[in-house]
Amino acid sequence: MRKDQIIEAYQFRHACKEFDAAKKITVEDFDFIMETARLSPSSFGFEPWNFLVLQDPTLREKLLPVAWGAQKQLPTASHFVIILARTKQEMAADSEYIQHIMKDTQDLPENVVQQKGAAYDHFLKNDFSLFDDERVMFQWASRQTYIALGNMMTSAAMIGIDSCPIEGFAKEKVEDILAAEGLLDRERFGVACMVAFGYRKNEPRAKTRQAKEEIIRFIG
């Protein structure tokens, strides 16, 4: 893509409040969006995420009372995604998950697994002082899911699909519903954020942003 086409996609993207419920994203296009999530970078390459694509209208309706920021998106979005982040016990250096990623996904030799695991453990406990607090660990994992979130929304905009990131929900109540449906193991995951995809019902107002001189500083 040309640079002007990429900027055009960023101008096109907005937080779509209501979608045209009659228009559905094709399987091919949504697979493309999700592939950009899968390929997103994460700290140490440990991919602390899962993506729940909620297409069941009954489940979406159950979420409405506890998701105030998705009142129009839940009923109208073509695809609605809840992004999960892994818990402290999942992200510990010696956890089954982290060991699996290093050994099976990253295919590292045993000596490198030991070295990387030790460096990661030091990072958690010393460099960023994350490991003492379960909530801080979850927030650190959640921050990384926003990298995937941004990539999903940008890739969607590049092919003319609208999106809306959503933090307006009662986290524990959403997790209660998902757990009751057998969709969430709370020992392993928590809800980080939500994002809706589809085609806009109404045109948005013009995009507003600060001037680059207000937010960018070159040093040296």
PDB file of C-alpha atoms in Angstrom:
ATOM      1  CA  MET A   1       0.000   0.000   0.000  1.00  0.00           C
ATOM      2  CA  ARG A   2       1.073   3.561  -0.625  1.00  0.00           C
ATOM      3  CA  LYS A   3       1.649   5.825   2.354  1.00  0.00           C
ATOM      4  CA  ASP A   4      -1.312   8.001   1.414  1.00  0.00           C
ATOM      5  CA  GLN A   5      -3.564   4.913   1.363  1.00  0.00           C
ATOM      6  CA  ILE A   6      -2.441   3.967   4.856  1.00  0.00           C
ATOM      7  CA  ILE A   7      -3.163   7.473   6.190  1.00  0.00           C
ATOM      8  CA  GLU A   8      -6.527   7.344   4.429  1.00  0.00           C
ATOM      9  CA  ALA A   9      -7.335   4.165   6.391  1.00  0.00           C
ATOM     10  CA  TYR A  10      -6.450   5.930   9.647  1.00  0.00           C
ATOM     11  CA  GLN A  11      -8.717   8.833   8.654  1.00  0.00           C
ATOM     12  CA  PHE A  12     -11.516   6.360   7.831  1.00  0.00           C
ATOM     13  CA  ARG A  13     -11.281   4.553  11.172  1.00  0.00           C
ATOM     14  CA  HIS A  14     -13.444   5.879  13.977  1.00  0.00           C
ATOM     15  CA  ALA A  15     -15.176   4.492  17.064  1.00  0.00           C
ATOM     16  CA  CYS A  16     -18.343   3.350  15.342  1.00  0.00           C
ATOM     17  CA  LYS A  17     -21.234   3.636  17.796  1.00  0.00           C
ATOM     18  CA  GLU A  18     -23.832   1.794  15.728  1.00  0.00           C
ATOM     19  CA  PHE A  19     -23.505  -0.595  12.810  1.00  0.00           C
ATOM     20  CA  ASP A  20     -25.747  -1.526   9.909  1.00  0.00           C
ATOM     21  CA  ALA A  21     -27.036  -4.840  11.253  1.00  0.00           C
ATOM     22  CA  ALA A  22     -27.975  -6.014   7.752  1.00  0.00           C
ATOM     23  CA  LYS A  23     -24.375  -5.903   6.521  1.00  0.00           C
ATOM     24  CA  LYS A  24     -22.108  -8.801   7.481  1.00  0.00           C
ATOM     25  CA  ILE A  25     -18.340  -9.160   7.192  1.00  0.00           C
ATOM     26  CA  THR A  26     -17.289 -12.057   4.970  1.00  0.00           C
ATOM     27  CA  VAL A  27     -15.480 -15.026   6.464  1.00  0.00           C
ATOM     28  CA  GLU A  28     -12.423 -14.187   4.361  1.00  0.00           C
ATOM     29  CA  ASP A  29     -12.270 -10.578   5.556  1.00  0.00           C
ATOM     30  CA  PHE A  30     -12.759 -11.432   9.218  1.00  0.00           C
ATOM     31  CA  ASP A  31     -10.122 -14.161   9.018  1.00  0.00           C
ATOM     32  CA  PHE A  32      -7.757 -11.501   7.664  1.00  0.00           C
ATOM     33  CA  ILE A  33      -8.521  -9.209  10.627  1.00  0.00           C
ATOM     34  CA  MET A  34      -7.943 -12.013  13.122  1.00  0.00           C
ATOM     35  CA  GLU A  35      -4.717 -13.035  11.428  1.00  0.00           C
ATOM     36  CA  THR A  36      -3.330  -9.551  12.103  1.00  0.00           C
ATOM     37  CA  ALA A  37      -4.218 -10.102  15.764  1.00  0.00           C
ATOM     38  CA  ARG A  38      -2.471 -13.478  15.785  1.00  0.00           C
ATOM     39  CA  LEU A  39       0.670 -12.004  14.226  1.00  0.00           C
ATOM     40  CA  SER A  40       0.844  -9.081  16.669  1.00  0.00           C
ATOM     41  CA  PRO A  41       3.974  -8.609  18.803  1.00  0.00           C
ATOM     42  CA  SER A  42       4.042  -9.198  22.560  1.00  0.00           C
ATOM     43  CA  SER A  43       6.609  -8.922  25.342  1.00  0.00           C
ATOM     44  CA  PHE A  44       9.081 -11.803  25.078  1.00  0.00           C
ATOM     45  CA  GLY A  45       6.775 -13.184  22.366  1.00  0.00           C
ATOM     46  CA  PHE A  46       4.562 -14.789  25.034  1.00  0.00           C
ATOM     47  CA  GLU A  47       1.202 -13.862  23.448  1.00  0.00           C
ATOM     48  CA  PRO A  48      -0.796 -13.294  26.665  1.00  0.00           C
ATOM     49  CA  TRP A  49      -4.174 -13.252  24.894  1.00  0.00           C
ATOM     50  CA  ASN A  50      -7.218 -15.156  23.738  1.00  0.00           C
ATOM     51  CA  PHE A  51     -10.022 -13.861  21.513  1.00  0.00           C
ATOM     52  CA  LEU A  52     -13.684 -14.765  22.015  1.00  0.00           C
ATOM     53  CA  VAL A  53     -15.736 -14.004  18.895  1.00  0.00           C
ATOM     54  CA  LEU A  54     -19.306 -13.724  20.165  1.00  0.00           C
ATOM     55  CA  GLN A  55     -21.773 -14.383  17.354  1.00  0.00           C
ATOM     56  CA  ASP A  56     -24.512 -15.852  19.560  1.00  0.00           C
ATOM     57  CA  PRO A  57     -27.280 -13.185  19.793  1.00  0.00           C
ATOM     58  CA  THR A  58     -28.571 -14.660  23.060  1.00  0.00           C
ATOM     59  CA  LEU A  59     -25.172 -14.291  24.720  1.00  0.00           C
ATOM     60  CA  ARG A  60     -24.781 -10.771  23.370  1.00  0.00           C
ATOM     61  CA  GLU A  61     -28.153  -9.914  24.910  1.00  0.00           C
ATOM     62  CA  LYS A  62     -27.017 -11.294  28.278  1.00  0.00           C
ATOM     63  CA  LEU A  63     -24.057  -8.923  28.186  1.00  0.00           C
ATOM     64  CA  LEU A  64     -26.105  -5.803  27.463  1.00  0.00           C
ATOM     65  CA  PRO A  65     -26.999  -4.995  31.120  1.00  0.00           C
ATOM     66  CA  VAL A  66     -23.322  -5.091  32.168  1.00  0.00           C
ATOM     67  CA  ALA A  67     -21.733  -3.483  29.095  1.00  0.00           C
ATOM     68  CA  TRP A  68     -22.902   0.134  29.103  1.00  0.00           C
ATOM     69  CA  GLY A  69     -20.367   1.092  26.443  1.00  0.00           C
ATOM     70  CA  ALA A  70     -21.676  -1.459  23.943  1.00  0.00           C
ATOM     71  CA  GLN A  71     -25.421  -0.794  24.009  1.00  0.00           C
ATOM     72  CA  LYS A  72     -25.670  -0.156  20.269  1.00  0.00           C
ATOM     73  CA  GLN A  73     -22.684  -2.228  19.186  1.00  0.00           C
ATOM     74  CA  LEU A  74     -23.702  -5.546  20.752  1.00  0.00           C
ATOM     75  CA  PRO A  75     -27.015  -5.793  18.854  1.00  0.00           C
ATOM     76  CA  THR A  76     -25.744  -4.430  15.520  1.00  0.00           C
ATOM     77  CA  ALA A  77     -22.094  -5.481  15.054  1.00  0.00           C
ATOM     78  CA  SER A  78     -21.343  -8.104  12.446  1.00  0.00           C
ATOM     79  CA  HIS A  79     -18.636  -9.526  14.720  1.00  0.00           C
ATOM     80  CA  PHE A  80     -18.098  -8.819  18.412  1.00  0.00           C
ATOM     81  CA  VAL A  81     -14.817  -9.791  20.074  1.00  0.00           C
ATOM     82  CA  ILE A  82     -13.958 -10.030  23.761  1.00  0.00           C
ATOM     83  CA  ILE A  83     -10.201  -9.949  24.254  1.00  0.00           C
ATOM     84  CA  LEU A  84      -8.905 -11.921  27.222  1.00  0.00           C
ATOM     85  CA  ALA A  85      -5.579 -11.426  29.002  1.00  0.00           C
ATOM     86  CA  ARG A  86      -3.777 -14.116  30.982  1.00  0.00           C
ATOM     87  CA  THR A  87      -3.516 -14.044  34.764  1.00  0.00           C
ATOM     88  CA  LYS A  88      -0.444 -13.870  36.978  1.00  0.00           C
ATOM     89  CA  GLN A  89      -0.226 -17.629  37.429  1.00  0.00           C
ATOM     90  CA  GLU A  90      -0.399 -18.124  33.639  1.00  0.00           C
ATOM     91  CA  MET A  91       2.354 -15.576  33.008  1.00  0.00           C
ATOM     92  CA  ALA A  92       4.799 -16.781  35.663  1.00  0.00           C
ATOM     93  CA  ALA A  93       8.171 -17.821  34.240  1.00  0.00           C
ATOM     94  CA  ASP A  94       7.762 -21.420  35.397  1.00  0.00           C
ATOM     95  CA  SER A  95       4.100 -21.782  34.403  1.00  0.00           C
ATOM     96  CA  GLU A  96       2.957 -24.546  32.098  1.00  0.00           C
ATOM     97  CA  TYR A  97       1.833 -21.939  29.566  1.00  0.00           C
ATOM     98  CA  ILE A  98       5.114 -20.001  29.392  1.00  0.00           C
ATOM     99  CA  GLN A  99       7.111 -23.220  29.218  1.00  0.00           C
ATOM    100  CA  HIS A 100       4.838 -24.432  26.399  1.00  0.00           C
ATOM    101  CA  ILE A 101       5.344 -21.212  24.433  1.00  0.00           C
ATOM    102  CA  MET A 102       9.121 -21.390  24.724  1.00  0.00           C
ATOM    103  CA  LYS A 103       9.422 -25.106  24.016  1.00  0.00           C
ATOM    104  CA  ASP A 104       6.616 -25.801  21.558  1.00  0.00           C
ATOM    105  CA  THR A 105       5.683 -22.511  19.884  1.00  0.00           C
ATOM    106  CA  GLN A 106       9.085 -20.813  19.798  1.00  0.00           C
ATOM    107  CA  ASP A 107      10.885 -24.159  19.482  1.00  0.00           C
ATOM    108  CA  LEU A 108      13.804 -23.084  21.649  1.00  0.00           C
ATOM    109  CA  PRO A 109      16.536 -25.495  22.708  1.00  0.00           C
ATOM    110  CA  GLU A 110      16.556 -26.374  26.409  1.00  0.00           C
ATOM    111  CA  ASN A 111      19.525 -24.186  27.298  1.00  0.00           C
ATOM    112  CA  VAL A 112      17.863 -21.165  25.679  1.00  0.00           C
ATOM    113  CA  VAL A 113      14.606 -21.971  27.486  1.00  0.00           C
ATOM    114  CA  GLN A 114      16.523 -21.818  30.772  1.00  0.00           C
ATOM    115  CA  GLN A 115      18.281 -18.559  29.870  1.00  0.00           C
ATOM    116  CA  LYS A 116      15.192 -16.829  28.516  1.00  0.00           C
ATOM    117  CA  GLY A 117      13.087 -18.042  31.439  1.00  0.00           C
ATOM    118  CA  ALA A 118      15.590 -16.643  33.920  1.00  0.00           C
ATOM    119  CA  ALA A 119      15.758 -13.298  32.103  1.00  0.00           C
ATOM    120  CA  TYR A 120      11.965 -13.121  31.978  1.00  0.00           C
ATOM    121  CA  ASP A 121      11.661 -13.963  35.668  1.00  0.00           C
ATOM    122  CA  HIS A 122      14.162 -11.195  36.508  1.00  0.00           C
ATOM    123  CA  PHE A 123      12.188  -8.772  34.340  1.00  0.00           C
ATOM    124  CA  LEU A 124       8.934  -9.567  36.157  1.00  0.00           C
ATOM    125  CA  LYS A 125      10.371  -9.443  39.660  1.00  0.00           C
ATOM    126  CA  ASN A 126      13.078  -6.789  39.388  1.00  0.00           C
ATOM    127  CA  ASP A 127      13.180  -4.678  36.234  1.00  0.00           C
ATOM    128  CA  PHE A 128       9.453  -3.825  36.164  1.00  0.00           C
ATOM    129  CA  SER A 129       8.503  -5.094  39.657  1.00  0.00           C
ATOM    130  CA  LEU A 130       5.316  -6.704  38.361  1.00  0.00           C
ATOM    131  CA  PHE A 131       5.150 -10.062  40.038  1.00  0.00           C
ATOM    132  CA  ASP A 132       4.244  -9.065  43.599  1.00  0.00           C
ATOM    133  CA  ASP A 133       0.811  -7.802  42.584  1.00  0.00           C
ATOM    134  CA  GLU A 134      -1.715  -9.998  40.795  1.00  0.00           C
ATOM    135  CA  ARG A 135      -3.640  -6.988  39.488  1.00  0.00           C
ATOM    136  CA  VAL A 136      -0.495  -5.324  38.145  1.00  0.00           C
ATOM    137  CA  MET A 137       0.463  -8.538  36.364  1.00  0.00           C
ATOM    138  CA  PHE A 138      -2.970  -8.729  34.736  1.00  0.00           C
ATOM    139  CA  GLN A 139      -2.776  -5.087  33.683  1.00  0.00           C
ATOM    140  CA  TRP A 140       0.633  -5.722  32.133  1.00  0.00           C
ATOM    141  CA  ALA A 141      -0.794  -8.616  30.125  1.00  0.00           C
ATOM    142  CA  SER A 142      -3.819  -6.482  29.203  1.00  0.00           C
ATOM    143  CA  ARG A 143      -1.604  -3.676  27.874  1.00  0.00           C
ATOM    144  CA  GLN A 144      -0.173  -6.109  25.372  1.00  0.00           C
ATOM    145  CA  THR A 145      -3.613  -7.122  24.127  1.00  0.00           C
ATOM    146  CA  TYR A 146      -4.063  -3.510  23.054  1.00  0.00           C
ATOM    147  CA  ILE A 147      -1.285  -4.013  20.506  1.00  0.00           C
ATOM    148  CA  ALA A 148      -3.389  -6.740  18.896  1.00  0.00           C
ATOM    149  CA  LEU A 149      -6.488  -4.553  19.291  1.00  0.00           C
ATOM    150  CA  GLY A 150      -4.851  -1.679  17.409  1.00  0.00           C
ATOM    151  CA  ASN A 151      -3.647  -3.956  14.633  1.00  0.00           C
ATOM    152  CA  MET A 152      -7.118  -5.467  14.232  1.00  0.00           C
ATOM    153  CA  MET A 153      -8.790  -2.057  13.950  1.00  0.00           C
ATOM    154  CA  THR A 154      -6.178  -0.730  11.535  1.00  0.00           C
ATOM    155  CA  SER A 155      -6.303  -3.783   9.278  1.00  0.00           C
ATOM    156  CA  ALA A 156     -10.113  -3.588   9.305  1.00  0.00           C
ATOM    157  CA  ALA A 157      -9.999   0.078   8.276  1.00  0.00           C
ATOM    158  CA  MET A 158      -7.628  -0.761   5.438  1.00  0.00           C
ATOM    159  CA  ILE A 159     -10.301  -2.951   3.859  1.00  0.00           C
ATOM    160  CA  GLY A 160     -13.209  -0.613   4.574  1.00  0.00           C
ATOM    161  CA  ILE A 161     -14.538  -2.260   7.740  1.00  0.00           C
ATOM    162  CA  ASP A 162     -15.547  -0.224  10.765  1.00  0.00           C
ATOM    163  CA  SER A 163     -14.742  -0.984  14.395  1.00  0.00           C
ATOM    164  CA  CYS A 164     -15.196   0.265  17.935  1.00  0.00           C
ATOM    165  CA  PRO A 165     -12.930  -0.491  20.911  1.00  0.00           C
ATOM    166  CA  ILE A 166     -14.896  -0.807  24.142  1.00  0.00           C
ATOM    167  CA  GLU A 167     -13.880  -0.464  27.802  1.00  0.00           C
ATOM    168  CA  GLY A 168     -17.342   0.506  29.026  1.00  0.00           C
ATOM    169  CA  PHE A 169     -18.328  -2.604  30.943  1.00  0.00           C
ATOM    170  CA  ALA A 170     -18.397  -4.065  34.447  1.00  0.00           C
ATOM    171  CA  LYS A 171     -15.417  -6.408  34.284  1.00  0.00           C
ATOM    172  CA  GLU A 172     -16.373  -8.829  37.063  1.00  0.00           C
ATOM    173  CA  LYS A 173     -19.977  -9.096  35.903  1.00  0.00           C
ATOM    174  CA  VAL A 174     -18.921  -9.788  32.321  1.00  0.00           C
ATOM    175  CA  GLU A 175     -16.553 -12.444  33.622  1.00  0.00           C
ATOM    176  CA  ASP A 176     -19.372 -13.935  35.710  1.00  0.00           C
ATOM    177  CA  ILE A 177     -21.489 -14.353  32.589  1.00  0.00           C
ATOM    178  CA  LEU A 178     -18.674 -15.827  30.512  1.00  0.00           C
ATOM    179  CA  ALA A 179     -17.695 -18.210  33.311  1.00  0.00           C
ATOM    180  CA  ALA A 180     -21.304 -19.356  33.723  1.00  0.00           C
ATOM    181  CA  GLU A 181     -21.410 -20.072  29.987  1.00  0.00           C
ATOM    182  CA  GLY A 182     -18.237 -22.149  30.255  1.00  0.00           C
ATOM    183  CA  LEU A 183     -16.298 -19.659  28.136  1.00  0.00           C
ATOM    184  CA  LEU A 184     -13.899 -18.340  30.766  1.00  0.00           C
ATOM    185  CA  ASP A 185     -11.537 -20.040  33.214  1.00  0.00           C
ATOM    186  CA  ARG A 186     -10.984 -17.247  35.720  1.00  0.00           C
ATOM    187  CA  GLU A 187      -7.842 -18.875  37.077  1.00  0.00           C
ATOM    188  CA  ARG A 188      -6.253 -18.443  33.659  1.00  0.00           C
ATOM    189  CA  PHE A 189      -7.912 -15.411  32.027  1.00  0.00           C
ATOM    190  CA  GLY A 190      -9.662 -12.120  32.649  1.00  0.00           C
ATOM    191  CA  VAL A 191     -11.410  -9.690  30.307  1.00  0.00           C
ATOM    192  CA  ALA A 192      -9.091  -6.962  29.009  1.00  0.00           C
ATOM    193  CA  CYS A 193     -11.330  -5.148  26.509  1.00  0.00           C
ATOM    194  CA  MET A 194     -13.907  -5.607  23.778  1.00  0.00           C
ATOM    195  CA  VAL A 195     -14.067  -4.611  20.119  1.00  0.00           C
ATOM    196  CA  ALA A 196     -16.940  -4.583  17.639  1.00  0.00           C
ATOM    197  CA  PHE A 197     -16.648  -4.844  13.847  1.00  0.00           C
ATOM    198  CA  GLY A 198     -19.104  -4.166  11.035  1.00  0.00           C
ATOM    199  CA  TYR A 199     -20.239  -1.451   8.667  1.00  0.00           C
ATOM    200  CA  ARG A 200     -21.251   2.015   9.862  1.00  0.00           C
ATOM    201  CA  LYS A 201     -24.902   2.973   9.946  1.00  0.00           C
ATOM    202  CA  ASN A 202     -24.164   6.693  10.018  1.00  0.00           C
ATOM    203  CA  GLU A 203     -21.282   8.824   8.830  1.00  0.00           C
ATOM    204  CA  PRO A 204     -19.062  10.085  11.676  1.00  0.00           C
ATOM    205  CA  ARG A 205     -18.141  13.679  12.367  1.00  0.00           C
ATOM    206  CA  ALA A 206     -14.746  14.863  11.187  1.00  0.00           C
ATOM    207  CA  LYS A 207     -11.780  13.401  13.040  1.00  0.00           C
ATOM    208  CA  THR A 208     -10.168  15.679  15.630  1.00  0.00           C
ATOM    209  CA  ARG A 209      -6.584  15.306  16.860  1.00  0.00           C
ATOM    210  CA  GLN A 210      -3.933  17.560  18.372  1.00  0.00           C
ATOM    211  CA  ALA A 211      -1.374  19.040  16.002  1.00  0.00           C
ATOM    212  CA  LYS A 212       1.860  17.070  15.718  1.00  0.00           C
ATOM    213  CA  GLU A 213       3.781  20.017  17.208  1.00  0.00           C
ATOM    214  CA  GLU A 214       1.818  19.558  20.427  1.00  0.00           C
ATOM    215  CA  ILE A 215       2.651  15.887  20.948  1.00  0.00           C
ATOM    216  CA  ILE A 216       5.944  15.106  19.213  1.00  0.00           C
ATOM    217  CA  ARG A 217       9.356  16.238  20.479  1.00  0.00           C
ATOM    218  CA  PHE A 218      12.661  15.501  18.743  1.00  0.00           C
ATOM    219  CA  ILE A 219      15.621  15.366  21.108  1.00  0.00           C
ATOM    220  CA  GLY A 220      19.018  16.039  19.547  1.00  0.00           C
TER     221      GLY A 220
END
